[in-house]
Amino acid sequence: MRSVYIITSKFQTKTEVIYVTKSPKIPYYEKVYNKKKNMSVEQETNRQQIEEGLAKVETKGHVFYNPVQEFNRDLSSSVLSAFVNEVREHGDTTVYQAGVPYEKGISILEALSATGLRSIRYAKEIPGVKNIIANDLSEVAVQDINHNIELNNVGNIVTSSHSDATMLMYQHRKEQFDVIDLDPYGCPSIFLDSAVQAVKNGGLLLVTATDMAVLAGNSPETCYVKYGAISLRIKCCHEVAVRILLQCIESHANRYSRYIEPILCISVDFYIRVFVRVYTGAQKCKQTTSKLSHVYHCTGCDSFVLQPLGILKRNAANQIKYALPTGPPVEKICQHCGNSFHIGGPIWSDPLHSPDFVRKLINSVSTTLGTYKRIKGILTVILEELVDVPLYYTLERLAMSIKVETPSMVSFRSALLNAGYRVSYSHMNKTSIKTDAAAKVVWDIMRCWEKLHPASEKMKTDNIIASKILAQIPEKEYSFQVHPKATPASKQQGLLRYQANPLPFWGPGCRSKAMIHGDQNTSKKRKNQGKRKRECSS
């Protein structure tokens, strides 16, 4: 009987997966080596060509590449270009050019590089770079990286590295990088401890997470194991996911007297991507508890209340004093629908973005990028978001809870604005309602809407949640007259704000792999096709 072994890494997720046949005489690693050594010239040179941005790369098809993440790479290149301008020394009048190494430029580590595409794009598109290290654990990937560095003539800036990502970053705790980019397959948490130590004070950390099922509440116990927080199945689960990742990064940074400052955090397609600056300061780390909160989520009407872990107070001398909040912030059952609460978190409850940085980024994004329209649209929506309001409601969920016709977005936003509250979209959901109004106000507006568009008596009687919510009388009447600011500028300008998915190649895809005896594996699959049907007929 023949067996299959997988060569992978406990520490690395973008890696080479090789299928080999077990032999009692020849060790499996010798089989892999002999197979590679005897590979024909045609197989070795049969490469897939990829053009993206200013880079052109070739791969033998063994390493990970996802064309849908062009948006991710375009945005990352734009953010780094804006970051370079922001960290330039005061009075530095040097005119930086892309593709030229500068002694005073920034150093970049792409810890999980795969084809090397991202690093090569950084080298050719970002002015003011000193050097870039493109690292991967897979030997096949490093061969591709070296080939692509030569193909793009960026050997003066990009250097390949064949190392475990965590060990490489631990080795650079003293000789730190200005920028570290982590874009693994799945959960990034295993890389964070080394990453927060290997980035310079004021440096930039870029982190991607694609394990959205875990972060979005499908497996809260797994989320706690990986990120140290409980996820929730809630309509604003994508924002909860971003905030869980941020608290995880902050937790790792605090262990070394460091803290983070998010400048841009997004949730798009099948992943989340955060851009945070890392600073050193033990005193500032004490403020972390005031940036984190637990979330009380109603299991009936989807309302939520945040409970901060700590609060800041100022004494008569304007000195900051640290205190603990009292709680819980809710009754045992929800005051709106009478259901119980789930408790999630802790999550990051401070702002997700730096409006000043986002504004600069919008003005500096290159119009030649393949996803320029989408980048501009999403960044514009982000700039319109209420940065001091964590989480959001969704319009259809509010209407569904009381079994009523869904109001138009303009009508609902107008009701909030007419009442003196602030409201915005979230870039994460096209029906999102992000507002500083209390949940009581939100439900009072829905009760007023129901008066104008009554739900059927049968619907109200059959649904306990709807009947309990509608049984309460609104404290005041809310006007749905159209407010002049009800339609945001991003929509008026016709920007591409919410891209329809799925597109081709949508999703995180499979782990990169190089298959040996692949024909045998394929023939086995073909042999098993229709096996159950054949057995039943016989």
Coordinates of C-alpha atoms in Angstrom, one line a residue:
M1 CA 0.0 0.0 0.0
R2 CA 1.4 3.4 -1.0
S3 CA 1.0 6.5 1.3
V4 CA 1.1 10.2 0.7
Y5 CA 3.1 12.7 2.8
I6 CA 2.9 16.4 2.8
I7 CA 6.0 18.5 3.3
T8 CA 4.9 21.8 4.9
S9 CA 5.9 24.0 7.8
K10 CA 4.4 24.4 11.3
F11 CA 5.3 28.0 11.3
Q12 CA 4.7 29.1 7.7
T13 CA 1.5 29.1 5.6
K14 CA 2.7 30.2 2.2
T15 CA 4.8 27.2 1.5
E16 CA 5.5 24.3 -0.7
V17 CA 3.3 21.2 -0.4
I18 CA 4.8 18.1 -2.0
Y19 CA 3.2 14.7 -2.5
V20 CA 5.7 11.8 -2.5
T21 CA 5.5 8.1 -2.5
K22 CA 6.7 6.3 0.6
S23 CA 9.4 3.8 0.1
P24 CA 11.0 1.5 2.8
K25 CA 14.4 1.9 1.2
I26 CA 14.7 5.5 0.0
P27 CA 13.8 8.4 2.4
Y28 CA 11.1 10.7 1.1
Y29 CA 13.3 13.8 1.0
E30 CA 15.7 12.0 -1.3
K31 CA 12.8 11.1 -3.6
V32 CA 11.9 14.7 -3.8
Y33 CA 15.5 15.7 -4.5
N34 CA 15.9 13.0 -7.2
K35 CA 12.6 13.9 -8.8
K36 CA 13.6 17.6 -9.0
K37 CA 17.1 16.8 -10.2
N38 CA 15.8 14.7 -13.1
M39 CA 13.2 17.3 -14.1
S40 CA 13.3 17.9 -17.8
V41 CA 14.4 21.3 -19.2
E42 CA 11.0 21.8 -20.7
Q43 CA 9.3 21.2 -17.3
E44 CA 11.8 23.5 -15.6
T45 CA 11.3 26.4 -18.1
N46 CA 7.5 26.0 -18.5
R47 CA 6.6 29.2 -16.7
Q48 CA 3.4 31.1 -16.4
Q49 CA 3.8 34.9 -17.1
I50 CA 2.0 37.5 -15.0
E51 CA 1.9 41.2 -15.5
E52 CA 0.7 43.5 -12.8
G53 CA 1.5 47.1 -12.1
L54 CA 5.0 47.8 -13.3
A55 CA 6.1 44.3 -12.6
K56 CA 6.3 41.2 -14.9
V57 CA 6.9 37.9 -13.2
E58 CA 7.1 34.3 -14.2
T59 CA 6.3 31.2 -12.1
K60 CA 6.4 27.5 -12.7
G61 CA 2.9 27.3 -11.3
H62 CA 4.0 25.8 -8.0
V63 CA 3.7 28.9 -5.8
F64 CA 0.7 30.9 -4.6
Y65 CA -0.7 33.7 -6.8
N66 CA -4.3 35.1 -6.7
P67 CA -5.2 37.7 -9.4
V68 CA -8.1 39.0 -7.3
Q69 CA -5.7 40.4 -4.8
E70 CA -4.4 42.9 -7.3
F71 CA -6.5 45.4 -5.4
N72 CA -4.6 44.4 -2.2
R73 CA -1.2 44.9 -3.9
D74 CA -2.3 48.2 -5.6
L75 CA -3.5 49.6 -2.3
S76 CA -0.4 48.5 -0.5
S77 CA 1.9 50.1 -3.0
S78 CA -0.1 53.3 -2.8
V79 CA 0.0 53.3 1.1
L80 CA 3.8 52.8 1.1
S81 CA 4.3 55.6 -1.3
A82 CA 2.3 57.9 0.9
F83 CA 4.1 56.6 4.0
V84 CA 7.5 57.4 2.5
N85 CA 6.4 61.0 2.0
E86 CA 5.1 61.2 5.6
V87 CA 8.3 59.9 7.2
R88 CA 10.8 61.9 5.2
E89 CA 13.1 64.0 7.4
H90 CA 12.1 67.6 7.8
G91 CA 13.9 69.7 5.2
D92 CA 14.7 66.7 2.9
T93 CA 14.4 68.1 -0.6
T94 CA 15.6 65.0 -2.4
V95 CA 13.6 64.1 -5.4
Y96 CA 13.1 60.3 -5.0
Q97 CA 12.6 58.0 -8.0
A98 CA 11.2 54.5 -8.1
G99 CA 13.7 51.8 -9.0
V100 CA 16.7 53.6 -7.5
P101 CA 18.1 52.6 -4.1
Y102 CA 18.6 55.5 -1.6
E103 CA 20.8 55.3 1.5
K104 CA 18.2 57.3 3.5
G105 CA 15.3 55.3 2.0
I106 CA 13.0 52.8 3.8
S107 CA 13.8 49.1 4.3
I108 CA 11.0 46.7 3.6
L109 CA 10.5 43.0 4.5
E110 CA 7.9 40.9 2.7
A111 CA 8.0 38.0 5.0
L112 CA 5.9 35.6 2.8
S113 CA 6.8 36.5 -0.7
A114 CA 5.7 33.5 -2.9
T115 CA 6.4 34.7 -6.5
G116 CA 8.1 37.9 -5.4
L117 CA 5.5 39.9 -7.3
R118 CA 4.7 42.3 -4.4
S119 CA 8.3 43.0 -3.6
I120 CA 9.2 43.7 -7.2
R121 CA 6.2 46.0 -7.5
Y122 CA 7.4 47.9 -4.4
A123 CA 10.8 48.2 -5.9
K124 CA 9.6 49.6 -9.3
E125 CA 6.7 51.7 -8.0
I126 CA 7.7 53.2 -4.7
P127 CA 10.2 56.1 -4.7
G128 CA 12.6 56.4 -1.8
V129 CA 13.3 52.7 -1.1
K130 CA 16.6 51.6 0.4
N131 CA 16.3 47.8 0.1
I132 CA 13.7 45.1 0.1
I133 CA 13.9 41.5 1.3
A134 CA 11.6 39.0 -0.4
N135 CA 11.4 35.9 1.9
D136 CA 9.8 32.5 1.6
L137 CA 10.2 29.2 3.2
S138 CA 9.6 27.3 -0.1
E139 CA 12.7 26.6 -2.1
V140 CA 10.7 26.5 -5.3
A141 CA 9.2 29.9 -4.4
V142 CA 12.7 31.4 -3.8
Q143 CA 13.8 30.1 -7.2
D144 CA 10.9 31.9 -8.7
I145 CA 11.8 35.0 -6.7
N146 CA 15.4 35.0 -7.9
H147 CA 14.3 34.5 -11.5
N148 CA 11.8 37.4 -11.3
I149 CA 14.3 39.7 -9.6
E150 CA 16.6 39.2 -12.6
L151 CA 13.7 39.4 -15.1
N152 CA 12.7 42.8 -13.7
N153 CA 16.3 44.1 -13.2
V154 CA 15.7 45.1 -9.6
G155 CA 18.6 43.2 -8.0
N156 CA 20.0 46.5 -6.8
I157 CA 17.0 46.8 -4.4
V158 CA 15.4 43.4 -3.9
T159 CA 17.2 40.5 -2.2
S160 CA 15.7 37.0 -1.9
S161 CA 15.7 35.1 1.4
H162 CA 15.0 31.4 2.0
S163 CA 14.1 31.3 5.7
D164 CA 11.3 30.8 8.1
A165 CA 9.5 34.1 8.4
T166 CA 9.3 34.2 12.2
M167 CA 13.0 33.3 12.7
L168 CA 14.0 35.9 10.1
M169 CA 12.1 38.6 12.0
Y170 CA 13.4 37.5 15.3
Q171 CA 16.9 37.9 13.9
H172 CA 16.1 41.5 13.0
R173 CA 15.0 42.7 16.4
K174 CA 18.0 45.1 16.5
E175 CA 18.5 45.8 12.8
Q176 CA 14.8 46.6 12.3
F177 CA 12.8 47.3 9.1
D178 CA 10.8 50.4 8.3
V179 CA 8.1 48.3 6.8
I180 CA 7.0 44.7 7.3
D181 CA 4.4 43.1 5.1
L182 CA 2.6 40.0 6.2
D183 CA 0.2 38.4 3.8
P184 CA -0.1 34.7 4.8
Y185 CA -2.6 32.1 3.8
G186 CA -5.2 32.2 6.6
C187 CA -4.4 33.4 10.1
P188 CA -1.4 35.8 10.6
S189 CA -1.3 35.6 14.4
I190 CA 1.8 33.2 14.5
F191 CA 3.9 35.9 12.8
L192 CA 2.8 38.9 15.0
D193 CA 5.1 38.4 18.0
S194 CA 8.3 38.5 15.9
A195 CA 6.8 41.2 13.5
V196 CA 6.1 43.8 16.3
Q197 CA 9.7 43.4 17.4
A198 CA 11.3 43.7 14.0
V199 CA 9.7 46.9 12.9
K200 CA 11.3 50.3 13.7
N201 CA 9.7 52.8 16.1
G202 CA 7.2 54.6 13.9
G203 CA 7.5 51.9 11.3
L204 CA 4.6 50.4 9.3
L205 CA 3.1 46.9 9.7
L206 CA 0.9 45.6 7.0
V207 CA -1.2 42.5 7.9
T208 CA -3.7 40.4 5.9
A209 CA -6.1 37.8 7.4
T210 CA -8.2 35.5 5.1
D211 CA -9.7 33.2 7.8
M212 CA -12.9 35.2 7.8
A213 CA -15.1 32.3 8.9
V214 CA -13.2 32.2 12.2
L215 CA -13.1 36.0 12.6
A216 CA -16.8 36.5 11.6
G217 CA -18.2 34.3 14.3
N218 CA -18.5 30.8 12.8
S219 CA -16.1 29.4 15.4
P220 CA -15.7 31.7 18.5
E221 CA -13.6 29.1 20.4
T222 CA -11.1 28.9 17.5
C223 CA -11.0 32.7 17.2
Y224 CA -10.1 32.9 20.9
V225 CA -7.3 30.3 20.4
K226 CA -5.9 32.2 17.4
Y227 CA -6.6 35.8 18.2
G228 CA -7.3 35.9 22.0
A229 CA -10.9 37.2 21.4
I230 CA -14.4 35.9 21.0
S231 CA -16.0 36.6 17.6
L232 CA -19.7 37.1 17.1
R233 CA -22.2 36.2 14.4
I234 CA -23.5 39.7 14.0
K235 CA -24.4 41.7 10.9
C236 CA -21.3 44.0 11.4
C237 CA -19.1 40.9 11.7
H238 CA -16.6 42.2 9.2
E239 CA -15.8 45.2 11.3
V240 CA -15.7 43.0 14.4
A241 CA -13.1 40.9 12.5
V242 CA -10.9 43.9 11.7
R243 CA -11.1 45.1 15.4
I244 CA -10.3 41.6 16.7
L245 CA -7.1 41.5 14.5
L246 CA -6.1 45.0 15.7
Q247 CA -6.5 44.0 19.4
C248 CA -4.4 41.0 18.7
I249 CA -1.6 43.1 17.2
E250 CA -1.8 45.5 20.1
S251 CA -1.6 42.7 22.6
H252 CA 1.6 41.4 21.0
A253 CA 3.1 44.9 20.8
N254 CA 2.3 45.7 24.5
R255 CA 4.5 42.8 25.7
Y256 CA 7.5 44.8 24.4
S257 CA 6.3 48.2 25.6
R258 CA 5.0 49.0 22.1
Y259 CA 1.6 50.1 20.8
I260 CA -0.1 50.6 17.5
E261 CA -1.8 53.4 15.6
P262 CA -4.0 52.3 12.7
I263 CA -3.8 54.5 9.7
L264 CA -6.1 52.4 7.4
C265 CA -8.0 49.2 7.9
I266 CA -10.2 47.6 5.3
S267 CA -12.5 44.6 4.8
V268 CA -13.0 43.7 1.1
D269 CA -13.6 40.6 -0.9
F270 CA -12.6 37.6 1.2
Y271 CA -10.0 39.1 3.6
I272 CA -9.2 42.0 5.9
R273 CA -6.1 44.2 5.6
V274 CA -4.8 46.5 8.2
F275 CA -2.0 49.2 8.0
V276 CA -0.7 50.2 11.5
R277 CA 2.2 52.2 12.7
V278 CA 4.1 50.7 15.6
Y279 CA 5.6 52.9 18.3
T280 CA 7.6 52.4 21.5
G281 CA 6.4 53.9 24.8
A282 CA 5.6 52.1 28.1
Q283 CA 3.5 55.0 29.4
K284 CA 1.3 55.0 26.3
C285 CA 0.8 51.3 26.6
K286 CA -1.1 51.9 29.8
Q287 CA -3.8 53.5 27.7
T288 CA -4.5 50.3 25.8
T289 CA -7.4 49.2 28.1
S290 CA -9.3 52.4 27.1
K291 CA -8.9 51.4 23.4
L292 CA -10.4 47.9 23.9
S293 CA -14.0 46.9 24.6
H294 CA -16.2 43.9 25.1
V295 CA -19.3 43.7 22.9
Y296 CA -22.8 42.8 24.3
H297 CA -24.8 41.5 21.4
C298 CA -28.5 40.9 21.6
T299 CA -29.4 37.5 20.2
G300 CA -32.8 38.7 19.1
C301 CA -32.8 42.2 17.5
D302 CA -29.0 42.4 16.8
S303 CA -28.5 45.5 19.0
F304 CA -25.1 45.9 20.6
V305 CA -23.5 47.8 23.4
L306 CA -19.8 48.2 24.1
Q307 CA -18.1 48.0 27.5
P308 CA -14.6 49.4 27.6
L309 CA -11.9 47.5 29.5
G310 CA -10.6 50.8 31.1
I311 CA -11.3 54.5 31.1
L312 CA -9.1 57.6 31.2
K313 CA -9.8 60.5 33.6
R314 CA -8.0 63.8 34.0
N315 CA -7.4 65.4 37.4
A316 CA -7.3 69.1 38.3
A317 CA -3.7 69.2 37.1
N318 CA -4.8 67.8 33.7
Q319 CA -2.9 64.5 34.4
I320 CA -4.2 61.3 33.0
K321 CA -5.5 58.9 35.6
Y322 CA -6.5 55.3 34.8
A323 CA -9.7 53.8 36.1
L324 CA -11.9 50.8 35.7
P325 CA -15.5 51.1 34.4
T326 CA -18.5 49.9 36.2
G327 CA -20.9 47.4 34.6
P328 CA -22.4 45.6 33.0
P329 CA -23.7 48.2 30.6
V330 CA -27.0 46.3 29.9
E331 CA -29.7 44.5 31.8
K332 CA -30.0 40.8 31.9
I333 CA -32.4 40.9 28.9
C334 CA -32.5 43.3 26.0
Q335 CA -34.7 46.3 26.7
H336 CA -35.9 46.4 23.1
C337 CA -36.9 42.7 22.4
G338 CA -36.5 40.8 25.6
N339 CA -33.8 38.4 24.4
S340 CA -30.5 37.6 26.1
F341 CA -27.0 38.8 25.2
H342 CA -23.8 37.2 23.9
I343 CA -20.6 38.7 25.1
G344 CA -17.7 39.0 22.5
G345 CA -14.3 40.5 22.3
P346 CA -12.3 42.2 23.5
I347 CA -12.1 44.2 20.2
W348 CA -10.3 47.4 19.3
S349 CA -12.8 50.2 19.9
D350 CA -10.5 53.2 18.9
P351 CA -10.5 54.6 15.4
L352 CA -9.7 52.3 12.5
H353 CA -8.3 55.1 10.2
S354 CA -6.3 58.3 10.2
P355 CA -8.5 60.7 8.2
D356 CA -5.4 62.9 7.5
F357 CA -3.5 60.0 6.0
V358 CA -6.5 58.8 4.0
R359 CA -7.0 62.2 2.6
K360 CA -3.3 62.4 1.5
L361 CA -3.6 58.9 0.1
I362 CA -6.6 59.7 -2.1
N363 CA -4.7 62.7 -3.6
S364 CA -1.6 60.6 -4.3
V365 CA -3.0 57.3 -5.7
S366 CA -1.7 56.7 -9.2
T367 CA -4.4 56.7 -11.9
T368 CA -2.5 54.1 -13.8
L369 CA -3.2 51.3 -11.3
G370 CA -5.5 48.6 -12.5
T371 CA -7.9 49.0 -9.6
Y372 CA -7.6 52.8 -9.3
K373 CA -11.4 53.4 -9.6
R374 CA -12.1 50.9 -6.8
I375 CA -9.3 52.2 -4.6
K376 CA -10.6 55.8 -4.9
G377 CA -14.2 54.8 -4.3
I378 CA -13.4 52.8 -1.1
L379 CA -11.0 55.4 0.3
T380 CA -13.7 58.1 -0.3
V381 CA -16.2 56.1 1.6
I382 CA -13.7 55.4 4.4
L383 CA -13.0 59.2 4.6
E384 CA -16.8 59.7 5.1
E385 CA -17.0 57.1 7.9
L386 CA -17.5 58.2 11.5
V387 CA -14.1 57.2 12.9
D388 CA -15.3 57.5 16.6
V389 CA -18.3 55.2 16.2
P390 CA -17.4 51.4 16.4
L391 CA -19.7 48.9 14.6
Y392 CA -22.8 49.5 12.5
Y393 CA -26.4 48.3 11.9
T394 CA -27.7 47.1 8.5
L395 CA -30.9 48.4 7.1
E396 CA -32.4 45.1 6.1
R397 CA -31.8 43.5 9.5
L398 CA -33.6 46.4 11.2
A399 CA -36.6 46.0 9.0
M400 CA -36.5 42.2 9.2
S401 CA -36.6 42.3 13.0
I402 CA -40.0 44.0 13.0
K403 CA -41.3 42.4 9.8
V404 CA -41.8 45.7 8.0
E405 CA -41.1 47.1 4.6
T406 CA -37.4 48.2 4.3
P407 CA -37.1 52.0 4.3
S408 CA -34.9 53.6 1.7
M409 CA -31.4 54.4 2.8
V410 CA -32.0 58.1 2.1
S411 CA -35.1 58.1 4.3
F412 CA -33.5 56.4 7.3
R413 CA -30.3 58.5 7.1
S414 CA -32.6 61.6 6.9
A415 CA -34.4 60.6 10.0
L416 CA -31.2 60.4 11.9
L417 CA -29.8 63.7 10.5
N418 CA -33.1 65.5 11.1
A419 CA -32.9 64.5 14.7
G420 CA -29.4 65.9 15.1
Y421 CA -27.4 62.7 15.0
R422 CA -24.5 61.8 12.8
V423 CA -24.6 59.0 10.3
S424 CA -22.4 57.4 7.7
Y425 CA -21.9 54.3 5.6
S426 CA -19.2 51.7 6.4
H427 CA -17.1 50.6 3.4
M428 CA -17.7 47.1 4.6
N429 CA -21.4 46.9 3.8
K430 CA -23.5 48.7 1.3
T431 CA -26.6 48.8 3.6
S432 CA -24.6 49.8 6.7
I433 CA -25.8 52.4 9.2
K434 CA -23.0 53.8 11.3
T435 CA -24.4 56.3 13.8
D436 CA -23.7 58.0 17.2
A437 CA -27.4 57.6 18.0
A438 CA -28.3 55.1 20.8
A439 CA -30.0 51.9 20.0
K440 CA -33.2 53.2 21.6
V441 CA -33.2 56.0 19.0
V442 CA -32.6 53.6 16.1
W443 CA -35.6 51.5 17.2
D444 CA -37.8 54.5 17.8
I445 CA -37.1 55.6 14.2
M446 CA -38.1 52.1 13.0
R447 CA -41.3 52.3 15.1
C448 CA -42.2 55.6 13.5
W449 CA -41.5 54.0 10.1
E450 CA -43.8 51.1 10.9
K451 CA -46.6 53.6 11.7
L452 CA -46.3 54.9 8.2
H453 CA -45.8 51.4 6.6
P454 CA -47.7 49.1 9.0
A455 CA -46.7 45.4 9.4
S456 CA -49.5 42.9 9.1
E457 CA -51.1 41.9 12.4
K458 CA -50.3 38.3 11.7
M459 CA -46.7 39.1 11.3
K460 CA -46.6 41.0 14.6
T461 CA -48.4 38.3 16.4
D462 CA -46.4 35.4 15.1
N463 CA -43.0 37.0 15.7
I464 CA -42.2 37.6 19.4
I465 CA -39.2 40.0 18.6
A466 CA -41.3 42.2 16.3
S467 CA -44.3 42.3 18.7
K468 CA -42.1 43.3 21.7
I469 CA -40.3 46.0 19.8
L470 CA -43.4 47.5 18.3
A471 CA -45.3 47.3 21.6
Q472 CA -43.1 50.2 22.9
I473 CA -44.1 53.8 22.1
P474 CA -41.5 56.1 20.6
E475 CA -40.3 58.9 22.8
K476 CA -40.8 61.4 19.9
E477 CA -41.8 61.5 16.3
Y478 CA -39.0 61.3 13.8
S479 CA -39.2 63.0 10.4
F480 CA -38.3 61.2 7.2
Q481 CA -38.2 64.3 5.1
V482 CA -35.1 64.1 2.9
H483 CA -32.1 65.8 4.4
P484 CA -29.6 67.6 2.1
K485 CA -26.7 65.5 3.5
A486 CA -28.6 62.2 3.3
T487 CA -26.8 61.2 0.1
P488 CA -23.0 61.2 0.6
A489 CA -20.6 62.8 -1.8
S490 CA -19.1 59.4 -2.8
K491 CA -22.5 58.3 -4.2
Q492 CA -23.2 61.7 -5.8
Q493 CA -19.9 61.4 -7.7
G494 CA -20.8 57.9 -8.9
L495 CA -17.7 56.3 -7.4
L496 CA -17.2 52.6 -7.4
R497 CA -17.9 52.0 -3.7
Y498 CA -19.1 48.4 -3.4
Q499 CA -17.8 45.9 -6.0
A500 CA -20.0 43.0 -6.8
N501 CA -18.6 39.6 -5.9
P502 CA -17.7 36.9 -6.5
L503 CA -15.4 37.6 -9.5
P504 CA -13.3 35.0 -11.2
F505 CA -10.7 33.6 -8.7
W506 CA -12.6 35.1 -5.8
G507 CA -11.7 33.5 -2.5
P508 CA -8.4 32.7 -0.8
G509 CA -7.8 29.7 -3.1
C510 CA -5.7 26.7 -2.1
R511 CA -2.3 26.5 -0.5
S512 CA 0.5 26.7 -3.0
K513 CA 1.8 23.3 -3.9
A514 CA 4.2 21.4 -6.1
M515 CA 2.9 17.9 -6.9
I516 CA 5.0 14.9 -7.6
H517 CA 3.3 11.8 -9.0
G518 CA 0.4 14.2 -9.7
D519 CA -0.7 12.0 -12.6
Q520 CA -1.2 9.1 -10.3
N521 CA -3.3 11.3 -7.9
T522 CA -5.4 12.5 -10.9
S523 CA -6.0 9.0 -12.2
K524 CA -7.2 8.0 -8.7
K525 CA -9.7 10.8 -8.7
R526 CA -11.0 9.8 -12.1
K527 CA -11.2 6.1 -11.1
N528 CA -13.4 7.1 -8.1
Q529 CA -15.7 9.3 -10.1
G530 CA -19.2 7.7 -10.1
K531 CA -18.0 4.9 -7.9
R532 CA -21.0 5.0 -5.6
K533 CA -23.4 5.1 -8.5
R534 CA -21.7 2.0 -10.0
E535 CA -21.9 0.1 -6.7
C536 CA -25.6 0.9 -6.3
S537 CA -26.4 -0.3 -9.9
S538 CA -24.5 -3.6 -9.4

